[in-house]
PDB file of C-alpha atoms in Angstrom:
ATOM      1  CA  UNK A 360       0.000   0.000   0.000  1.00 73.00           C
ATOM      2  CA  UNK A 361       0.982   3.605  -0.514  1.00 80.00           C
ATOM      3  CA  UNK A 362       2.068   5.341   2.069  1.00 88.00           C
ATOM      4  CA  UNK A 363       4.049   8.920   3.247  1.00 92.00           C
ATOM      5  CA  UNK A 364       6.454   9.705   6.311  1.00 95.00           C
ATOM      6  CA  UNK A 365       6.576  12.880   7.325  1.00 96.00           C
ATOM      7  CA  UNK A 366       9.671  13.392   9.771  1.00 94.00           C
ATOM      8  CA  UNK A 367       9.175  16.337  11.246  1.00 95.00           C
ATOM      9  CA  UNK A 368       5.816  17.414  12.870  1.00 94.00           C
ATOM     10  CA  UNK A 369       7.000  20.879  13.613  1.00 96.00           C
ATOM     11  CA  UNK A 370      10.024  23.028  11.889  1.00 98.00           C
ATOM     12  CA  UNK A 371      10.713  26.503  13.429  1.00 98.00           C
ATOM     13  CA  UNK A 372      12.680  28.991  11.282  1.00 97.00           C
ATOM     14  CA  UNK A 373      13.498  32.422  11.250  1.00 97.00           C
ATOM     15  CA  UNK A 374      12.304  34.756   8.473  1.00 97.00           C
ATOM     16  CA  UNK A 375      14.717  35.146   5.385  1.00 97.00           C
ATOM     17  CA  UNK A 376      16.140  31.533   6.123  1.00 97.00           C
ATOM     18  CA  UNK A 377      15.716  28.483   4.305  1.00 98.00           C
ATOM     19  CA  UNK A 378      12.678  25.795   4.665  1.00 98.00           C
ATOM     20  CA  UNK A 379      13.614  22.138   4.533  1.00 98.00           C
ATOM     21  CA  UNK A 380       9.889  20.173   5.013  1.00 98.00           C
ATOM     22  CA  UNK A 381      10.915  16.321   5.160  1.00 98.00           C
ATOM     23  CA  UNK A 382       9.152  13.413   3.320  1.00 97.00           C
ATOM     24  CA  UNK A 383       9.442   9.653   2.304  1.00 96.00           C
ATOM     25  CA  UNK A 384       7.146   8.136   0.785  1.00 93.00           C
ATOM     26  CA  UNK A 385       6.281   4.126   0.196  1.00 89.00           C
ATOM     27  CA  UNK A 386       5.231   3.034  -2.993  1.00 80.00           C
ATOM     28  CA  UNK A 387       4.940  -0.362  -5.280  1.00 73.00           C
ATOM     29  CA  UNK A 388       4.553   1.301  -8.756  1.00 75.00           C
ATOM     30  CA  UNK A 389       5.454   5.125  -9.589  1.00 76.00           C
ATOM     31  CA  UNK A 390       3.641   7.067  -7.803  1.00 82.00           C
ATOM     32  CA  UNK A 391       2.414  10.848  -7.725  1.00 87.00           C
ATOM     33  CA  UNK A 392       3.005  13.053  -5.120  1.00 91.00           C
ATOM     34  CA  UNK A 393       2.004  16.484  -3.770  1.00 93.00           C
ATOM     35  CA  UNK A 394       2.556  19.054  -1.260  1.00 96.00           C
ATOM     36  CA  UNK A 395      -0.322  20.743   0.007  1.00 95.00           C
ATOM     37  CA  UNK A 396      -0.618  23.852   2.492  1.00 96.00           C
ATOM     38  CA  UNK A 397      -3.593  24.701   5.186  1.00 94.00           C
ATOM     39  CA  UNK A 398      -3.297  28.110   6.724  1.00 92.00           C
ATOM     40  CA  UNK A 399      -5.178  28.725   9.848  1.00 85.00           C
ATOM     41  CA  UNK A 400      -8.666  28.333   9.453  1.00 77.00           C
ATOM     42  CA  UNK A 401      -8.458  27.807   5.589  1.00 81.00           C
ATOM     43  CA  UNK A 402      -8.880  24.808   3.508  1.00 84.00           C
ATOM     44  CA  UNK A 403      -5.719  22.849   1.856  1.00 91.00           C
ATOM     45  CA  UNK A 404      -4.315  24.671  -1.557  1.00 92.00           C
ATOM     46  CA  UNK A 405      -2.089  22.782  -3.810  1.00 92.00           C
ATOM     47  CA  UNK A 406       1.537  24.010  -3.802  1.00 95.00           C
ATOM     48  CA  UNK A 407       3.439  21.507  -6.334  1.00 94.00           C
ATOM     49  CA  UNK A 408       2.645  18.194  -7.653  1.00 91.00           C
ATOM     50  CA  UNK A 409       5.200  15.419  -9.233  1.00 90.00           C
ATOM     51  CA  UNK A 410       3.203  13.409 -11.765  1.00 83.00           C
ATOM     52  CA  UNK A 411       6.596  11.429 -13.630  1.00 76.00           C
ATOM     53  CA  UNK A 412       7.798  14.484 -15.511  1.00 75.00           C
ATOM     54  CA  UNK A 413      10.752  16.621 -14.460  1.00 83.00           C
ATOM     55  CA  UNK A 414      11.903  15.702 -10.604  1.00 88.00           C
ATOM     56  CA  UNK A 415      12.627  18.812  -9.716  1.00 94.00           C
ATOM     57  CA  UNK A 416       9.340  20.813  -9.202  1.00 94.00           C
ATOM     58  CA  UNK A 417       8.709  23.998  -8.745  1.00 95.00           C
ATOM     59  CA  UNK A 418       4.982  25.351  -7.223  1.00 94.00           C
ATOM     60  CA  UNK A 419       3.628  28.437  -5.491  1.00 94.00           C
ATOM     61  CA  UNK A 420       4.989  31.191  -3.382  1.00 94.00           C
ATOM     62  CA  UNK A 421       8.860  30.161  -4.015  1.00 96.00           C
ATOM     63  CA  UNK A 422       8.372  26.387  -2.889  1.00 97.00           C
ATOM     64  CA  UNK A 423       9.730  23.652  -4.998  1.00 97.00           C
ATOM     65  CA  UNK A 424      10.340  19.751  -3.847  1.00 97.00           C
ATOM     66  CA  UNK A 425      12.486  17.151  -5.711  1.00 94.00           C
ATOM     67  CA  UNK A 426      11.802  14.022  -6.349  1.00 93.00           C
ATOM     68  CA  UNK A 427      14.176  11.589  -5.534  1.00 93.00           C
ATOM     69  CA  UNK A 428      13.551   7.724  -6.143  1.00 90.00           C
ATOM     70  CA  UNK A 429      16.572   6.421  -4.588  1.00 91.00           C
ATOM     71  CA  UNK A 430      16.349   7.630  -1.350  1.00 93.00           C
ATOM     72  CA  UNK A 431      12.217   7.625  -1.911  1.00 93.00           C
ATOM     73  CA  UNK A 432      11.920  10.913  -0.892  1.00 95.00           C
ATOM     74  CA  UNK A 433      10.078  14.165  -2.033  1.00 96.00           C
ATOM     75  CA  UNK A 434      11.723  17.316   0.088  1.00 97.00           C
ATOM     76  CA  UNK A 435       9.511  19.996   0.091  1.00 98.00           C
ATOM     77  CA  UNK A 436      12.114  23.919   0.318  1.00 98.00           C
ATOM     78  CA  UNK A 437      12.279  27.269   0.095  1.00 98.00           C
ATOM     79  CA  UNK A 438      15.250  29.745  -0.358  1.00 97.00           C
ATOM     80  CA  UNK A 439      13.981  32.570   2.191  1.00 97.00           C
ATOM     81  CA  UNK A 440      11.156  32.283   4.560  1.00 97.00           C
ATOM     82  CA  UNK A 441       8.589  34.489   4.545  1.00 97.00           C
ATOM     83  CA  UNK A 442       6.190  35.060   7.931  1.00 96.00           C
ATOM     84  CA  UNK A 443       3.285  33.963   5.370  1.00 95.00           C
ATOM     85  CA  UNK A 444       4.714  30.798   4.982  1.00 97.00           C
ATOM     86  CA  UNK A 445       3.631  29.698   8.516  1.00 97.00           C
ATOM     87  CA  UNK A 446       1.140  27.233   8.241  1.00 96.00           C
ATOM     88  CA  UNK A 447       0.849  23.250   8.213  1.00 96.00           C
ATOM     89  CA  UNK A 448       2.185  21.236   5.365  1.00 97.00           C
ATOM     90  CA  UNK A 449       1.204  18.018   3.919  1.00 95.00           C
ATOM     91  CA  UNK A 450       2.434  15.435   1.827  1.00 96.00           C
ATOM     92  CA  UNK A 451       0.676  13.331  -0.217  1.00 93.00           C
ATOM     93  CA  UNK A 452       0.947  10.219  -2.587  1.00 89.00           C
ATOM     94  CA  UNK A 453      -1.204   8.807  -4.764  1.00 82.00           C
ATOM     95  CA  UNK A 454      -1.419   6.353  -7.075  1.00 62.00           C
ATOM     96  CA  UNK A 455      -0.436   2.593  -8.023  1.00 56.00           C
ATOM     97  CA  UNK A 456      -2.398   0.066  -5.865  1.00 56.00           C
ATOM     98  CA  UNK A 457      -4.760   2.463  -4.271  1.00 51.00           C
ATOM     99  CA  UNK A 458      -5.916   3.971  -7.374  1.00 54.00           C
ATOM    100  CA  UNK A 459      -4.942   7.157  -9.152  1.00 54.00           C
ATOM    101  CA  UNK A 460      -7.950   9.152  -7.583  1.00 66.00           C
ATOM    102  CA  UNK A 461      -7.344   8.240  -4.364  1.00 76.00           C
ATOM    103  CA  UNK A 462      -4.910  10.467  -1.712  1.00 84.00           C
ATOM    104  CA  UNK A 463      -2.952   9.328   0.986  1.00 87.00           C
ATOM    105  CA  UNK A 464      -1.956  12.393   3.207  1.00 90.00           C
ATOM    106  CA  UNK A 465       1.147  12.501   6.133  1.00 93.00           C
ATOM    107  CA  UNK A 466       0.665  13.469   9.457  1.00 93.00           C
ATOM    108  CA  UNK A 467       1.676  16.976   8.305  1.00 94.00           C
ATOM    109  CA  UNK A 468       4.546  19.034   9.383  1.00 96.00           C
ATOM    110  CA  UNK A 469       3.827  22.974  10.994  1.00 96.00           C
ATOM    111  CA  UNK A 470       5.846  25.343  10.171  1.00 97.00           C
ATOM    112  CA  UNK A 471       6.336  28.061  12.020  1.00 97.00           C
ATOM    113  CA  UNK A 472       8.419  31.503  11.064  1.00 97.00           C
ATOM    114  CA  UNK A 473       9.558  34.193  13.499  1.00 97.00           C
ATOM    115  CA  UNK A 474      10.474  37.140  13.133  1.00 95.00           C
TER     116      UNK A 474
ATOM    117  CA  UNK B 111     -11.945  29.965 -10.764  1.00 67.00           C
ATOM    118  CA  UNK B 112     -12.624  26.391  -8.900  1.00 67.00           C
ATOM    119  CA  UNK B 113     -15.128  26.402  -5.996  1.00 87.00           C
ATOM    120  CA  UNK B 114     -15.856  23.744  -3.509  1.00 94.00           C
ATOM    121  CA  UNK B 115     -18.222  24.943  -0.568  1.00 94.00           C
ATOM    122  CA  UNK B 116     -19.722  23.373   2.215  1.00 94.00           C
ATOM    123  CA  UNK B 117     -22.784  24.061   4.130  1.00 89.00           C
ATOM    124  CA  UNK B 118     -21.432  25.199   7.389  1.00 90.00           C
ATOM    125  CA  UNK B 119     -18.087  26.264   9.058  1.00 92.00           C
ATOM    126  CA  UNK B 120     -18.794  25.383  12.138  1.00 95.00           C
ATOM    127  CA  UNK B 121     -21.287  22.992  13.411  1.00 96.00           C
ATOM    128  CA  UNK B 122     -22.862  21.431  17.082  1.00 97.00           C
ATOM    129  CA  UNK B 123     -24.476  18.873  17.484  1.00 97.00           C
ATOM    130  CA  UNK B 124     -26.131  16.194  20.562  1.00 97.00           C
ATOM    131  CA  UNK B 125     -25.155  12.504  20.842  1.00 97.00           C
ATOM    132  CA  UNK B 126     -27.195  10.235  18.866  1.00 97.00           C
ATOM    133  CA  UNK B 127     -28.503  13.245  16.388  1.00 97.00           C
ATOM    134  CA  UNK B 128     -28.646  12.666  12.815  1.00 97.00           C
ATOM    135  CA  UNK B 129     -26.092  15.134  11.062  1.00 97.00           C
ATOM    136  CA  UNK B 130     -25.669  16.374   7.503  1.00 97.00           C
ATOM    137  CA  UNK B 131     -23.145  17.868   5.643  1.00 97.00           C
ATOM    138  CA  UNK B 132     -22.701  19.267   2.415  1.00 96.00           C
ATOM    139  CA  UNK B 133     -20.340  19.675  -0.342  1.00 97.00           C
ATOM    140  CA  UNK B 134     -20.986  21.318  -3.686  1.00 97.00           C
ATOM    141  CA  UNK B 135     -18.708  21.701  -6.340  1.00 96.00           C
ATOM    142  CA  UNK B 136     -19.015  24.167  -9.396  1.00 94.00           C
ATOM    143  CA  UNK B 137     -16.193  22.493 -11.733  1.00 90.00           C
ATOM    144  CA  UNK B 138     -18.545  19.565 -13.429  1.00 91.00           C
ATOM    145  CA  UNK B 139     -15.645  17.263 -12.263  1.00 91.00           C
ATOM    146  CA  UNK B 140     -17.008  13.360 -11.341  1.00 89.00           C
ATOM    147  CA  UNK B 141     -14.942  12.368  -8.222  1.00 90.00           C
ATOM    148  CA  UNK B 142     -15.796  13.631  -4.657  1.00 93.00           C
ATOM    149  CA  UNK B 143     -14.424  12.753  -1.332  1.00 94.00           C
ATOM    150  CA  UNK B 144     -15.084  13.351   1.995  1.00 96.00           C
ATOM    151  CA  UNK B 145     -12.348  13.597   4.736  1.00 96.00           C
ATOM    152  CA  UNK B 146     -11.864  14.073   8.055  1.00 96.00           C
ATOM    153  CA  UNK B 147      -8.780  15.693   9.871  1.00 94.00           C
ATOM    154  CA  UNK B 148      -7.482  15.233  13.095  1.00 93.00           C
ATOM    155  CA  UNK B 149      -4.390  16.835  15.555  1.00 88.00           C
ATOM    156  CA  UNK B 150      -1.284  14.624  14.545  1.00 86.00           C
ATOM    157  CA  UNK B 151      -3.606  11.957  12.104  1.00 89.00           C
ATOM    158  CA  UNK B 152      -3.816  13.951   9.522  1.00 88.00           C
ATOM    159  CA  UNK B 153      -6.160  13.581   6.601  1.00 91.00           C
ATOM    160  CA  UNK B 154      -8.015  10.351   6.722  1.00 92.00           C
ATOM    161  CA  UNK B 155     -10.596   9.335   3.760  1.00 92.00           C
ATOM    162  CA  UNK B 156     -14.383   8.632   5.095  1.00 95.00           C
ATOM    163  CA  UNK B 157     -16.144   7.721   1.644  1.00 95.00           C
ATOM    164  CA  UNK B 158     -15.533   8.881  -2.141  1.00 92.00           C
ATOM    165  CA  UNK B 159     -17.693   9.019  -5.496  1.00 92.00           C
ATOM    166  CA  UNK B 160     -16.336   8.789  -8.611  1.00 88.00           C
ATOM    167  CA  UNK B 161     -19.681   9.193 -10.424  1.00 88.00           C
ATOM    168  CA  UNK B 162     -23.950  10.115  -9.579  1.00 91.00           C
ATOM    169  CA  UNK B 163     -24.893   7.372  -7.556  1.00 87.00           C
ATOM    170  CA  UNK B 164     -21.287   5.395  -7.003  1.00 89.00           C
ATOM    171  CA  UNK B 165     -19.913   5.483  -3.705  1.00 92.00           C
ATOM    172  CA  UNK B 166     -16.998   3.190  -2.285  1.00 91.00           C
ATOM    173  CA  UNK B 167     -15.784   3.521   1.274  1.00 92.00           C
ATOM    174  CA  UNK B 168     -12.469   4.918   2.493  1.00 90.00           C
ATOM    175  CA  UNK B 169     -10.350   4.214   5.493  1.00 89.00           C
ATOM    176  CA  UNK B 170     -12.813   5.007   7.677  1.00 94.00           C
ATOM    177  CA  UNK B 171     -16.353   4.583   6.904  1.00 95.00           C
ATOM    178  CA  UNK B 172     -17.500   3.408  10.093  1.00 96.00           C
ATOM    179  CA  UNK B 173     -20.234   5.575  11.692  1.00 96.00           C
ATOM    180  CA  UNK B 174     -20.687   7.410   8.540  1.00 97.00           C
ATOM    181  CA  UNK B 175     -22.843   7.196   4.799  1.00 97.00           C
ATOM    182  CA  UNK B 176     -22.791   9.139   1.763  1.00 97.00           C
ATOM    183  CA  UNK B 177     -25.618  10.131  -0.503  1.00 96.00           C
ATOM    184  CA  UNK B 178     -24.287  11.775  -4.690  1.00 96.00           C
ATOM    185  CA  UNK B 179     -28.075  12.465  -6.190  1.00 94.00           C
ATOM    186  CA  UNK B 180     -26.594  15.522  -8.310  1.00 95.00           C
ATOM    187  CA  UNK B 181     -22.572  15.096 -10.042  1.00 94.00           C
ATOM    188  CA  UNK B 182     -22.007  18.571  -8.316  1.00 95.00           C
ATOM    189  CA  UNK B 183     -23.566  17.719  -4.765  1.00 96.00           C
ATOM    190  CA  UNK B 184     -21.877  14.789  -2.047  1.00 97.00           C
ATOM    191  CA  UNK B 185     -23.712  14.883   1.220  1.00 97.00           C
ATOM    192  CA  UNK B 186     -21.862  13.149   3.949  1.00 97.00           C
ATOM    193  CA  UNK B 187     -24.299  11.496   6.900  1.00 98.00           C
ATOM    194  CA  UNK B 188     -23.769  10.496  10.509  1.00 97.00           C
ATOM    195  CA  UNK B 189     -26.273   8.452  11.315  1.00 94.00           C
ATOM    196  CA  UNK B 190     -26.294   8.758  14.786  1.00 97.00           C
ATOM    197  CA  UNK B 191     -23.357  10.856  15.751  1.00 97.00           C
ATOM    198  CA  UNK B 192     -21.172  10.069  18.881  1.00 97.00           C
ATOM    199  CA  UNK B 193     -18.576  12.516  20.887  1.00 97.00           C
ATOM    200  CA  UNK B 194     -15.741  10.322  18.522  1.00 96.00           C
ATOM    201  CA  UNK B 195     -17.027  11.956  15.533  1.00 98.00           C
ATOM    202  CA  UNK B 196     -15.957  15.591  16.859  1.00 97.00           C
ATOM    203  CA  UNK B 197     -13.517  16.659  14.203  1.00 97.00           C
ATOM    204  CA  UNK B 198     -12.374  18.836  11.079  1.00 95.00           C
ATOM    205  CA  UNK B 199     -14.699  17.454   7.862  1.00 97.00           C
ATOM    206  CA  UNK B 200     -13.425  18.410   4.529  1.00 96.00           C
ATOM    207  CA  UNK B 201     -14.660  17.957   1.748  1.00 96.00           C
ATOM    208  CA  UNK B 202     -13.087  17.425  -1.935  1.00 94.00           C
ATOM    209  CA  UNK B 203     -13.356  17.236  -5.695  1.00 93.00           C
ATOM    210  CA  UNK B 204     -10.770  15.773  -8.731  1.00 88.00           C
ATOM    211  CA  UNK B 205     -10.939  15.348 -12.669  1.00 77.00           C
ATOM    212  CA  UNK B 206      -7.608  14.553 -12.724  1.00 70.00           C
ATOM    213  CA  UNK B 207      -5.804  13.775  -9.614  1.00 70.00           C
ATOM    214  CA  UNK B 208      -5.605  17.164  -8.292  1.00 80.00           C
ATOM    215  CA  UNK B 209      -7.792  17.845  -5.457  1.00 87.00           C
ATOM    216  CA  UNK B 210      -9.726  21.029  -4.454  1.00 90.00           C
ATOM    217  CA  UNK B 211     -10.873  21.317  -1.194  1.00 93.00           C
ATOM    218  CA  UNK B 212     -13.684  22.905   0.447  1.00 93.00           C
ATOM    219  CA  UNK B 213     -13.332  25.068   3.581  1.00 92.00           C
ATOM    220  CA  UNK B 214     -14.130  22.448   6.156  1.00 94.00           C
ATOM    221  CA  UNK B 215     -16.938  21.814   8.629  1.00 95.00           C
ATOM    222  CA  UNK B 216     -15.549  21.870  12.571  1.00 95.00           C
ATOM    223  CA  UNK B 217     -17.949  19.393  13.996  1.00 97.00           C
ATOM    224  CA  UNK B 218     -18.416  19.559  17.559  1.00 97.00           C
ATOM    225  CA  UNK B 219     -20.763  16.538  19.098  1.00 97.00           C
ATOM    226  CA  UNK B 220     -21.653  17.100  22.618  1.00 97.00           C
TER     227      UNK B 220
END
């Protein structure tokens, strides 16, 4: 079955540093992944998405992720955080034996940015 | 621009009360899921549709039913809702993979 680690549940930074958001995932065939964010009181937007094109991947608001399949990991970063950027991040795989429709999300990682 | 609402942001409701809540979409698109989210869980799938009428069950469907009478409409139902349904509902529509999501419903069962 398909599955996603994320290794970090919280990441504190300080604003204008880098963003490292950690994530394996599991996965029988080749899957496709995403990275979605939730803001406070908002509903999840789509920041990137890997679907078997180009493994690096670049999305919304400065984020990118990379896809790596030998270490089965898909990195979610950012050059310079911005106090904006706070918010909770998830990673998601879909895909292969569960079905191309269906999502399977992390545990999500919050981020949070100080000034 | 792509639009998934649901009926109510915030919701309460007494043990053993039938509760519904709904999801429209305005994007014509055939697959729509219902979710719920939880403090370190994260999302967890209730029940999905991937057409009027179809409905297969998630990882967690027990407690819960689903009713798609309309493509653009996905009601989710508790049946007889307990303190272990009090959560974050969201709600969820594809064409191609990608997912929109609605605002959420905070569910509060007393």
């Amino acid at each position: 079955a398909q599955s996603v680690t994320q290794l970090d549940s919280h990441v504190s930074v300080s604003e204008g540093t880098p963003v490292l958001l950690r994530c394996n995932y599991s996965s029988s065939y080749s899957p496709s992944l995403f990275w979605y964010v939730q803001h406070p009181n908002k509903g999840l937007q789509l920041l990137l998405k890997y679907t078997s094109a180009a493994t690096l991947v670049k999305g919304i608001n400065g984020f990118e992720a990379e896809f790596k399949k030998s270490e089965t990991s898909f990195h979610l970063t950012k050059p310079s955080a911005h106090m904006s950027d706070a918010a909770e991040y998830f990673c998601v795989v879909t895909g292969g034996d569960t079905g191309f429709q269906k999502l399977v999300f992390g545990t999500g990682t919050r981020l949070l940015v100080s000034p | 621009d792509v639009k998934v609402t649901q009926s109510s942001r915030y919701l309460v409701k007494r043990t053993g009360e039938k509760v519904f809540l709904e999801c429209v979409q305005d994007m014509d698109h055939e697959n729509m899921f219902w979710y719920r989210q939880d403090p370190g869980l994260g999302l967890r799938l209730i029940y999905f549709s991937y057409d009027v009428k179809m409905k297969e069950k998630g990882d967690i469907p027990e407690g819960y039913s689903v009713s798609r009478e309309k493509k653009e409409r996905f009601s989710l139902i508790l049946e007889s809702a307990s303190t272990n349904q009090t959560s974050m509902y969201l709600c969820a529509s594809s064409r191609a993979g990608e997912q929109y999501f609605g605002p959420g419903t905070r569910l509060t069962v007393t």
